[in-house]
CSV table of C-alpha atoms in Angstrom, one decimal:
chain,number,residue,atom,x,y,z
A,30,MET,CA,113.8,125.8,87.5
A,31,ILE,CA,110.1,126.7,88.0
A,32,ARG,CA,109.2,123.2,87.2
A,33,GLU,CA,111.4,121.9,89.9
A,34,ARG,CA,110.0,124.4,92.3
A,35,ILE,CA,106.4,123.3,91.5
A,36,GLY,CA,107.4,119.7,91.9
A,37,ARG,CA,109.0,120.4,95.3
A,38,ALA,CA,106.0,122.2,96.4
A,39,ALA,CA,103.8,119.3,95.4
A,40,LEU,CA,106.1,116.9,97.3
A,41,ARG,CA,105.5,118.8,100.5
A,42,ALA,CA,102.1,117.0,100.6
A,43,TYR,CA,104.0,113.8,101.5
A,44,PRO,CA,105.2,113.1,105.2
A,45,PRO,CA,108.7,114.1,105.8
A,46,ALA,CA,109.8,110.4,106.0
A,47,VAL,CA,108.6,109.6,102.7
A,48,ARG,CA,110.1,112.9,101.2
A,49,GLN,CA,113.4,111.9,102.6
A,50,THR,CA,113.5,108.4,101.1
A,51,ARG,CA,111.7,108.8,97.9
A,52,GLY,CA,111.4,112.5,97.3
A,53,PRO,CA,114.3,112.9,95.0
A,54,GLU,CA,113.3,110.1,92.6
A,55,MET,CA,109.8,111.2,92.6
A,56,LEU,CA,110.7,114.6,91.7
A,57,GLY,CA,112.9,113.2,88.9
A,58,MET,CA,110.0,111.3,87.6
A,59,LEU,CA,107.6,114.3,87.8
A,60,LEU,CA,110.0,116.4,85.8
A,61,ASP,CA,110.4,113.7,83.2
A,62,ALA,CA,106.8,113.3,82.8
A,63,GLY,CA,106.3,117.1,82.9
A,64,GLU,CA,108.5,117.7,80.0
A,65,GLN,CA,105.8,116.7,77.6
A,66,SER,CA,103.7,119.7,78.3
A,67,HIS,CA,102.6,122.3,80.9
A,68,TRP,CA,99.4,120.3,81.4
A,69,ALA,CA,101.4,117.1,82.0
A,70,LEU,CA,103.2,118.9,84.8
A,71,VAL,CA,100.1,120.3,86.3
A,72,ARG,CA,98.6,116.7,86.1
A,73,GLU,CA,101.6,115.0,87.6
A,74,SER,CA,101.9,117.7,90.5
A,75,GLY,CA,98.3,117.2,91.2
A,76,SER,CA,98.8,113.4,91.4
A,77,LEU,CA,101.7,114.0,93.8
A,78,VAL,CA,99.6,116.2,96.0
A,79,LEU,CA,96.9,113.5,96.1
A,80,GLY,CA,99.3,110.8,96.7
A,81,GLY,CA,100.8,112.8,99.5
A,82,LEU,CA,97.6,113.4,101.1
A,83,ARG,CA,96.6,109.6,100.8
A,84,GLU,CA,99.9,108.8,102.3
A,85,ARG,CA,99.3,111.1,105.3
A,86,ARG,CA,95.9,109.8,105.8
A,87,ALA,CA,97.2,106.3,105.9
A,88,LEU,CA,99.8,107.3,108.3
A,89,ALA,CA,97.0,108.7,110.5
A,90,ALA,CA,94.8,105.7,110.1
A,91,ARG,CA,97.8,103.4,111.1
A,92,ALA,CA,97.9,105.1,114.5
A,93,GLY,CA,94.5,103.9,115.4
A,94,SER,CA,91.5,105.9,116.3
A,95,ARG,CA,92.2,105.9,120.2
A,96,ARG,CA,95.5,107.3,119.4
A,97,LEU,CA,94.0,109.9,117.2
A,98,VAL,CA,91.4,111.0,119.9
A,99,ALA,CA,94.3,111.1,122.5
A,100,ASP,CA,96.4,113.2,120.1
A,101,ALA,CA,93.4,115.5,119.4
A,102,CYS,CA,93.0,116.1,123.3
A,103,CYS,CA,96.7,116.8,123.6
A,104,GLN,CA,96.5,119.3,120.8
A,105,ALA,CA,93.4,120.8,122.4
A,106,VAL,CA,95.4,121.4,125.6
A,107,LEU,CA,98.1,123.1,123.5
A,108,ILE,CA,95.5,125.4,122.0
A,109,LEU,CA,93.8,126.1,125.3
A,110,LEU,CA,97.1,127.0,127.0
A,111,THR,CA,98.0,129.2,124.2
A,112,LEU,CA,94.7,131.0,124.3
A,113,TRP,CA,95.0,131.2,128.0
A,114,LEU,CA,98.4,132.8,127.8
A,115,ILE,CA,97.1,135.3,125.2
A,116,SER,CA,94.2,136.0,127.5
A,117,ALA,CA,96.6,136.6,130.5
A,118,VAL,CA,98.7,138.9,128.2
A,119,ASN,CA,95.5,140.7,127.2
A,120,LYS,CA,94.4,141.2,130.7
A,121,GLN,CA,97.7,142.7,131.6
A,122,ALA,CA,97.5,145.1,128.5
A,123,ILE,CA,94.0,146.3,129.7
A,124,ALA,CA,94.4,146.2,133.5
A,125,GLY,CA,98.1,147.2,133.5
A,126,ALA,CA,101.2,145.4,134.7
A,127,SER,CA,100.9,143.5,138.0
A,128,ARG,CA,103.0,141.0,139.6
A,129,GLN,CA,100.4,138.4,139.9
A,130,LEU,CA,99.5,138.5,136.2
A,131,LEU,CA,103.2,138.5,135.2
A,132,LEU,CA,103.8,135.3,137.3
A,133,GLN,CA,100.8,133.8,135.7
A,134,GLU,CA,102.2,134.4,132.3
A,135,VAL,CA,105.6,133.0,133.2
A,136,VAL,CA,103.9,129.8,134.6
A,137,LEU,CA,101.7,129.4,131.6
A,138,ALA,CA,104.6,130.2,129.1
A,139,ALA,CA,106.7,127.6,130.9
A,140,ILE,CA,104.0,124.9,130.9
A,141,LEU,CA,103.3,125.6,127.1
A,142,THR,CA,107.1,125.4,126.5
A,143,CYS,CA,107.2,122.0,128.1
A,144,ALA,CA,104.2,120.7,126.3
A,145,LEU,CA,105.5,121.9,122.9
A,146,ILE,CA,109.0,120.5,123.4
A,147,GLY,CA,107.7,117.1,124.3
A,148,TYR,CA,107.4,116.9,128.0
A,149,GLN,CA,103.7,116.6,127.8
A,150,ARG,CA,103.1,114.7,131.1
A,151,ILE,CA,104.9,117.4,133.1
A,152,ALA,CA,103.0,120.0,131.2
A,153,ALA,CA,99.7,118.3,131.8
A,154,LEU,CA,100.3,118.1,135.6
A,155,GLY,CA,101.4,121.8,135.4
A,156,GLY,CA,98.2,122.7,133.6
A,157,LEU,CA,96.1,121.0,136.3
A,158,ALA,CA,98.2,122.9,138.9
A,159,ALA,CA,97.5,126.1,137.0
A,160,LEU,CA,93.8,125.5,136.8
A,161,ILE,CA,93.8,125.1,140.5
A,162,ALA,CA,96.0,128.2,141.1
A,163,TYR,CA,94.5,130.6,138.6
A,164,GLY,CA,91.5,129.0,137.1
A,165,PRO,CA,88.0,128.2,138.3
A,166,LEU,CA,89.2,125.3,140.2
A,167,GLY,CA,90.8,127.6,142.7
A,168,PRO,CA,89.0,127.9,146.1
A,169,PRO,CA,86.0,128.5,146.5
A,170,ILE,CA,85.2,125.6,144.0
A,171,GLN,CA,81.9,126.3,142.2
A,172,LEU,CA,80.3,123.4,140.6
A,173,VAL,CA,79.0,125.5,137.6
A,174,ALA,CA,82.6,126.8,137.1
A,175,LEU,CA,83.9,123.3,137.5
A,176,ALA,CA,81.4,122.0,134.7
A,177,ARG,CA,82.8,124.6,132.3
A,178,VAL,CA,86.3,123.3,132.5
A,179,LEU,CA,85.4,119.7,132.3
A,180,ILE,CA,86.7,119.4,128.6
A,181,PRO,CA,90.1,121.0,129.6
A,182,ILE,CA,90.4,118.8,132.6
A,183,ALA,CA,89.5,115.6,130.7
A,184,CYS,CA,92.1,116.7,128.0
A,185,LEU,CA,94.7,117.3,130.6
A,186,PHE,CA,94.0,113.9,132.1
A,187,VAL,CA,94.4,112.3,128.6
A,188,MET,CA,97.7,114.1,128.1
A,189,VAL,CA,98.9,112.7,131.5
A,190,ARG,CA,97.9,109.1,130.6
A,191,ALA,CA,98.7,109.2,126.8
A,192,PRO,CA,100.8,112.1,125.6
A,193,GLN,CA,101.6,112.4,122.0
A,194,ARG,CA,104.3,110.1,120.7
A,195,ARG,CA,106.8,112.5,119.0
A,196,PRO,CA,110.3,113.2,119.3
A,197,ARG,CA,111.3,116.0,121.4
A,198,ASP,CA,111.9,119.0,119.2
A,199,LEU,CA,112.9,122.6,120.2
A,200,ARG,CA,111.7,123.8,116.8
A,201,ARG,CA,108.1,123.5,118.0
A,202,LEU,CA,108.9,126.5,120.1
A,203,LEU,CA,108.3,128.6,117.0
A,204,TRP,CA,104.5,128.1,118.0
A,205,LEU,CA,105.1,130.7,120.8
A,206,LEU,CA,106.5,133.4,118.2
A,207,PRO,CA,103.0,134.4,117.0
A,208,VAL,CA,101.9,134.7,120.6
A,209,ALA,CA,105.0,137.0,121.5
A,210,VAL,CA,104.3,139.0,118.3
A,211,LEU,CA,100.7,139.4,119.2
A,212,ALA,CA,101.7,140.4,122.6
A,213,ALA,CA,104.0,143.0,121.3
A,214,VAL,CA,101.7,144.4,118.7
A,215,HIS,CA,98.5,144.4,120.7
A,216,ALA,CA,100.1,145.7,123.9
A,217,HIS,CA,97.3,148.1,124.2
A,218,ALA,CA,94.6,146.5,122.1
A,219,HIS,CA,92.3,143.6,122.7
A,220,ILE,CA,92.9,140.1,121.0
A,221,SER,CA,89.6,138.2,120.5
A,222,LEU,CA,90.1,134.6,121.4
A,223,PRO,CA,87.3,133.4,119.2
A,224,GLU,CA,89.0,135.1,116.2
A,225,MET,CA,92.4,133.4,117.2
A,226,LEU,CA,90.6,130.1,117.4
A,227,ALA,CA,88.9,130.7,114.0
A,228,VAL,CA,92.3,131.0,112.4
A,229,MET,CA,93.4,127.7,113.9
A,230,SER,CA,90.2,126.1,112.9
A,231,ILE,CA,90.7,127.0,109.3
A,232,GLY,CA,93.9,124.9,109.7
A,233,GLY,CA,91.9,122.1,111.2
A,234,LEU,CA,89.4,122.2,108.3
A,235,LEU,CA,92.1,122.0,105.8
A,236,ARG,CA,93.8,119.2,107.6
A,237,LEU,CA,90.5,117.3,107.6
A,238,LEU,CA,91.3,116.1,104.1
A,239,HIS,CA,93.9,113.7,105.7
A,240,ASP,CA,94.0,114.0,109.5
A,241,PRO,CA,91.0,114.6,111.9
A,242,ARG,CA,93.1,115.5,114.9
A,243,LEU,CA,93.3,119.2,114.8
A,244,ALA,CA,89.6,119.6,113.8
A,245,ILE,CA,88.7,117.6,116.9
A,246,ALA,CA,91.1,119.6,119.0
A,247,CYS,CA,89.6,122.9,117.8
A,248,SER,CA,86.0,121.7,118.2
A,249,LEU,CA,86.8,120.8,121.8
A,250,VAL,CA,88.3,124.2,122.3
A,251,TRP,CA,85.2,125.8,120.7
A,252,ILE,CA,82.9,123.9,123.0
A,253,THR,CA,85.1,125.0,126.0
A,254,LEU,CA,84.9,128.7,125.0
A,255,LEU,CA,81.2,128.5,124.4
A,256,ALA,CA,80.7,126.8,127.9
A,257,ALA,CA,82.9,129.4,129.4
A,258,TYR,CA,80.8,132.2,127.9
A,259,PRO,CA,77.3,131.1,127.8
A,260,GLY,CA,75.9,134.6,127.4
A,261,ARG,CA,76.8,137.1,124.8
A,262,PRO,CA,80.3,138.2,125.9
A,263,ALA,CA,81.9,141.4,124.9
A,264,LEU,CA,84.7,139.1,123.6
A,265,ALA,CA,82.7,138.1,120.6
A,266,GLY,CA,81.0,140.1,117.9
A,267,PRO,CA,77.2,139.6,117.4
A,268,GLY,CA,76.5,136.2,115.8
A,269,LEU,CA,80.2,135.1,116.0
A,270,LEU,CA,79.4,132.6,118.8
A,271,ASP,CA,76.4,131.2,116.8
A,272,LEU,CA,78.8,130.7,113.9
A,273,ALA,CA,81.4,129.2,116.1
A,274,ALA,CA,79.0,126.7,117.6
A,275,VAL,CA,77.8,125.7,114.1
A,276,ALA,CA,81.4,125.5,112.9
A,277,ALA,CA,82.5,123.5,116.0
A,278,GLY,CA,79.6,121.1,115.6
A,279,LEU,CA,80.1,120.6,111.9
A,280,MET,CA,83.9,120.0,112.3
A,281,LEU,CA,83.4,117.6,115.2
A,282,THR,CA,80.9,115.7,113.1
A,283,ILE,CA,83.0,115.4,110.0
A,284,ALA,CA,86.0,114.5,112.2
A,285,ALA,CA,84.0,111.8,114.1
A,286,GLY,CA,82.7,110.5,110.7
A,287,GLN,CA,86.2,110.3,109.4
A,288,LEU,CA,87.4,108.6,112.5
A,289,TRP,CA,84.6,106.1,112.1
A,290,ILE,CA,85.5,105.4,108.5
A,291,MET,CA,89.1,104.8,109.7
A,292,ARG,CA,88.1,102.5,112.3
A,293,HIS,CA,85.5,100.8,110.0
A,294,ARG,CA,88.0,100.2,107.2
A,295,ALA,CA,90.7,99.0,109.7
A,296,THR,CA,88.5,96.2,111.0
B,30,MET,CA,94.8,99.9,94.3
B,31,ILE,CA,94.1,96.2,94.9
B,32,ARG,CA,90.6,94.9,95.4
B,33,SER,CA,89.9,92.1,97.7
B,34,ASN,CA,87.3,89.5,96.8
B,35,SER,CA,86.2,89.0,100.3
B,36,SER,CA,86.2,91.8,102.8
B,37,ARG,CA,85.2,89.4,105.6
B,38,ASN,CA,88.4,87.5,105.4
B,39,ARG,CA,90.7,90.5,105.9
B,40,ARG,CA,93.2,90.3,108.7
B,41,PRO,CA,92.5,93.6,110.8
B,42,ALA,CA,96.1,94.2,111.5
B,43,ASP,CA,96.8,94.2,107.7
B,44,LEU,CA,94.4,96.9,106.6
B,45,THR,CA,94.4,100.5,106.7
B,46,ILE,CA,93.0,103.3,104.5
B,47,GLY,CA,95.1,103.7,101.4
B,48,TRP,CA,97.4,101.1,102.4
B,49,LEU,CA,96.0,97.6,101.5
B,50,PRO,CA,98.8,95.0,101.6
B,51,THR,CA,96.6,92.6,99.7
B,52,TYR,CA,99.0,91.2,97.0
B,53,ARG,CA,98.0,87.7,98.1
B,54,VAL,CA,96.6,84.8,96.3
B,55,GLY,CA,93.0,85.2,95.7
B,56,VAL,CA,92.8,88.8,95.1
B,57,GLU,CA,92.7,90.6,91.9
B,58,LEU,CA,95.3,93.4,90.8
B,59,ARG,CA,93.9,96.4,89.5
B,60,PRO,CA,95.2,97.5,86.0
B,61,PRO,CA,97.8,100.0,87.2
B,62,SER,CA,99.3,97.5,89.7
B,63,TYR,CA,99.2,94.7,87.1
B,64,PHE,CA,100.8,96.6,84.3
B,65,ALA,CA,103.3,98.2,86.6
B,66,LEU,CA,104.5,94.9,87.8
B,67,ALA,CA,104.4,93.5,84.3
B,68,ALA,CA,106.6,96.3,83.3
B,69,LEU,CA,109.4,94.8,85.3
B,70,ILE,CA,109.2,91.3,83.8
B,71,ASP,CA,112.0,92.1,81.3
B,72,GLY,CA,114.3,93.7,83.8
B,73,PRO,CA,114.8,96.4,86.4
B,74,LEU,CA,113.3,99.9,85.5
B,75,HIS,CA,113.2,103.3,87.2
B,76,GLY,CA,110.0,105.0,88.0
B,77,TYR,CA,109.3,107.0,84.8
B,78,ALA,CA,110.3,104.0,82.6
B,79,ILE,CA,107.9,101.8,84.6
B,80,ALA,CA,105.1,104.3,83.8
B,81,GLN,CA,106.1,104.5,80.1
B,82,ARG,CA,106.4,100.6,79.8
B,83,ALA,CA,103.1,100.0,81.5
B,84,ARG,CA,101.4,102.3,79.0
B,85,GLU,CA,103.0,100.6,76.2
B,86,LEU,CA,101.9,97.1,77.5
B,87,SER,CA,98.3,98.3,78.1
B,88,GLY,CA,98.1,99.7,74.6
B,89,GLY,CA,97.8,103.2,76.0
B,90,ARG,CA,94.9,102.4,78.2
B,91,VAL,CA,96.8,102.6,81.6
B,92,ARG,CA,98.4,105.9,82.5
B,93,ILE,CA,100.2,105.7,85.8
B,94,SER,CA,100.9,109.1,87.3
B,95,THR,CA,103.8,109.8,89.8
B,96,GLY,CA,101.7,109.6,92.9
B,97,THR,CA,99.9,106.6,92.0
B,98,LEU,CA,103.2,104.8,90.8
B,99,TYR,CA,105.0,105.4,94.0
B,100,ALA,CA,102.1,104.4,96.2
B,101,LEU,CA,101.9,101.1,94.5
B,102,LEU,CA,105.7,100.6,94.4
B,103,GLU,CA,105.7,101.2,98.2
B,104,ARG,CA,103.0,98.5,98.7
B,105,ALA,CA,104.8,96.1,96.4
B,106,LEU,CA,108.0,96.7,98.2
B,107,ALA,CA,106.3,96.1,101.6
B,108,GLU,CA,105.0,92.9,100.2
B,109,SER,CA,108.4,91.9,98.8
B,110,LEU,CA,107.1,91.7,95.2
B,111,VAL,CA,109.8,94.2,94.0
B,112,ILE,CA,113.1,95.2,95.4
B,113,ALA,CA,114.5,98.6,95.1
B,114,GLY,CA,118.0,99.1,93.9
B,115,GLU,CA,120.5,101.9,95.0
B,116,PRO,CA,119.7,105.4,93.9
B,117,TYR,CA,121.9,106.9,91.1
B,118,VAL,CA,121.9,110.1,89.0
B,119,GLN,CA,121.1,110.1,85.4
B,120,GLY,CA,120.7,113.2,83.2
B,121,GLY,CA,120.9,115.3,86.5
B,122,ARG,CA,117.8,113.4,87.9
B,123,GLN,CA,118.0,110.9,90.7
B,124,ARG,CA,116.6,107.4,89.9
B,125,ARG,CA,116.3,104.1,91.5
B,126,ASP,CA,115.7,100.9,89.7
B,127,TYR,CA,113.1,98.4,90.8
B,128,THR,CA,113.4,94.7,90.1
B,129,LEU,CA,110.5,92.1,90.1
B,130,THR,CA,111.1,89.3,92.8
B,131,PRO,CA,110.2,85.6,92.4
B,132,ALA,CA,107.1,86.2,94.5
B,133,GLY,CA,106.2,89.1,92.3
B,134,ARG,CA,106.5,86.8,89.2
B,135,VAL,CA,104.3,84.3,90.8
B,136,LEU,CA,101.6,86.8,91.5
B,137,LEU,CA,101.8,88.1,88.1
B,138,ALA,CA,101.6,84.6,86.6
B,139,ASP,CA,98.6,83.9,88.8
B,140,GLU,CA,96.8,87.0,87.9
B,141,ALA,CA,97.6,86.4,84.1
B,142,ALA,CA,96.3,83.0,84.3
B,143,ARG,CA,93.1,84.3,86.1
B,144,LEU,CA,92.5,86.9,83.4
B,145,ALA,CA,93.2,84.4,80.6
B,146,HIS,CA,90.7,82.0,82.2
B,147,ALA,CA,88.1,84.7,82.6
B,148,ALA,CA,88.6,85.8,79.1
B,149,SER,CA,88.4,82.4,77.5
B,150,ALA,CA,85.4,81.5,79.6
B,151,VAL,CA,83.5,84.7,78.4
B,152,SER,CA,84.9,84.3,74.8
B,153,GLY,CA,83.7,80.7,74.7
B,154,ARG,CA,80.3,81.5,75.9
B,155,LEU,CA,80.0,84.4,73.3
B,156,ARG,CA,81.3,82.2,70.4
B,157,ALA,CA,78.8,79.4,71.4
B,158,THR,CA,75.8,81.7,71.7
B,159,SER,CA,76.9,83.6,68.3
B,160,GLU,CA,77.0,80.3,66.4
B,161,ALA,CA,73.6,79.3,67.9
B,162,ALA,CA,72.1,82.5,66.9
B,163,LEU,CA,73.5,82.2,63.4
B,164,THR,CA,72.2,78.6,63.0
């Protein structure tokens, strides 16, 4: 039973489509091969994990580098909207409930919901409208403020032009669950956006093994945050932004390198 | 898994990382692919049986792990070198038999001939130089 659990866990490395078609027979072979010894089971499980990562990497590479960059921009929009929503919740917790903030939260939550389910064009247009209504694009327009949100604007335009190609799925709304939990738990405490983004970036770094998209998205969001807070904000602890800058640069470099390799090998 | 002799002649649409559909004439099969396909010469086998047979055929030199075997089987299926049968349950485990296609046999025959030619060419030269050295 434990062997089967180990095998099933190793199989999770494969994309769902492969798991569905070949998963049971792969598991059967792993259990056959793993009967010889514990070491054989470990070796075979490791081989499955590596095979799964290779498969996922191939899947990402087949999408093409343009698609990968577009997907990364869309993911960056999702992260930015999430952080913006958390920031609005934060603001309300600190400043107290206000009708305007509540409306902003509802609008942002609605846009994020649309984007998560799969209506990304509508969400992107909503995001641009929200930037005008609540963000630095609102009147009076300041060039410096505009420059600071150039990346989000660019990402929103990419989302309008090339939204992620994935079936509509209500299960993605689970992404909102941590936001709701944080809002409930930290009702009167401050949530640090860089720390939140750092947690997401760890996921991006782990995924760099087979897919550069989340890493690029996190890097774009880091750059946006750094541009938004050019000084030493109270939001971040001492040295945290320096670390963030290095991490963002490193992640972007690795992801760009990976994209280049994918493109180079594909031509 | 499969190494192409000329990277310049690759068709861009065919190639992606970890997914090289290059089971074509003029390319060499790497040992795991060669012995996995060779394992199917005598008839259809399921995954674990293919790995065991490949190990036997290679004299224990080639060990094909589960991840490697299914990656190369996927490619062979995409290239119509093998066909997959219907899944069935044996000993409480799901299995599926794979059968070598005529195209797979042709590729294997080509590869075997290429290896035999390479081996005979080198052996011939070694023999010739050994005899010359002895005399």
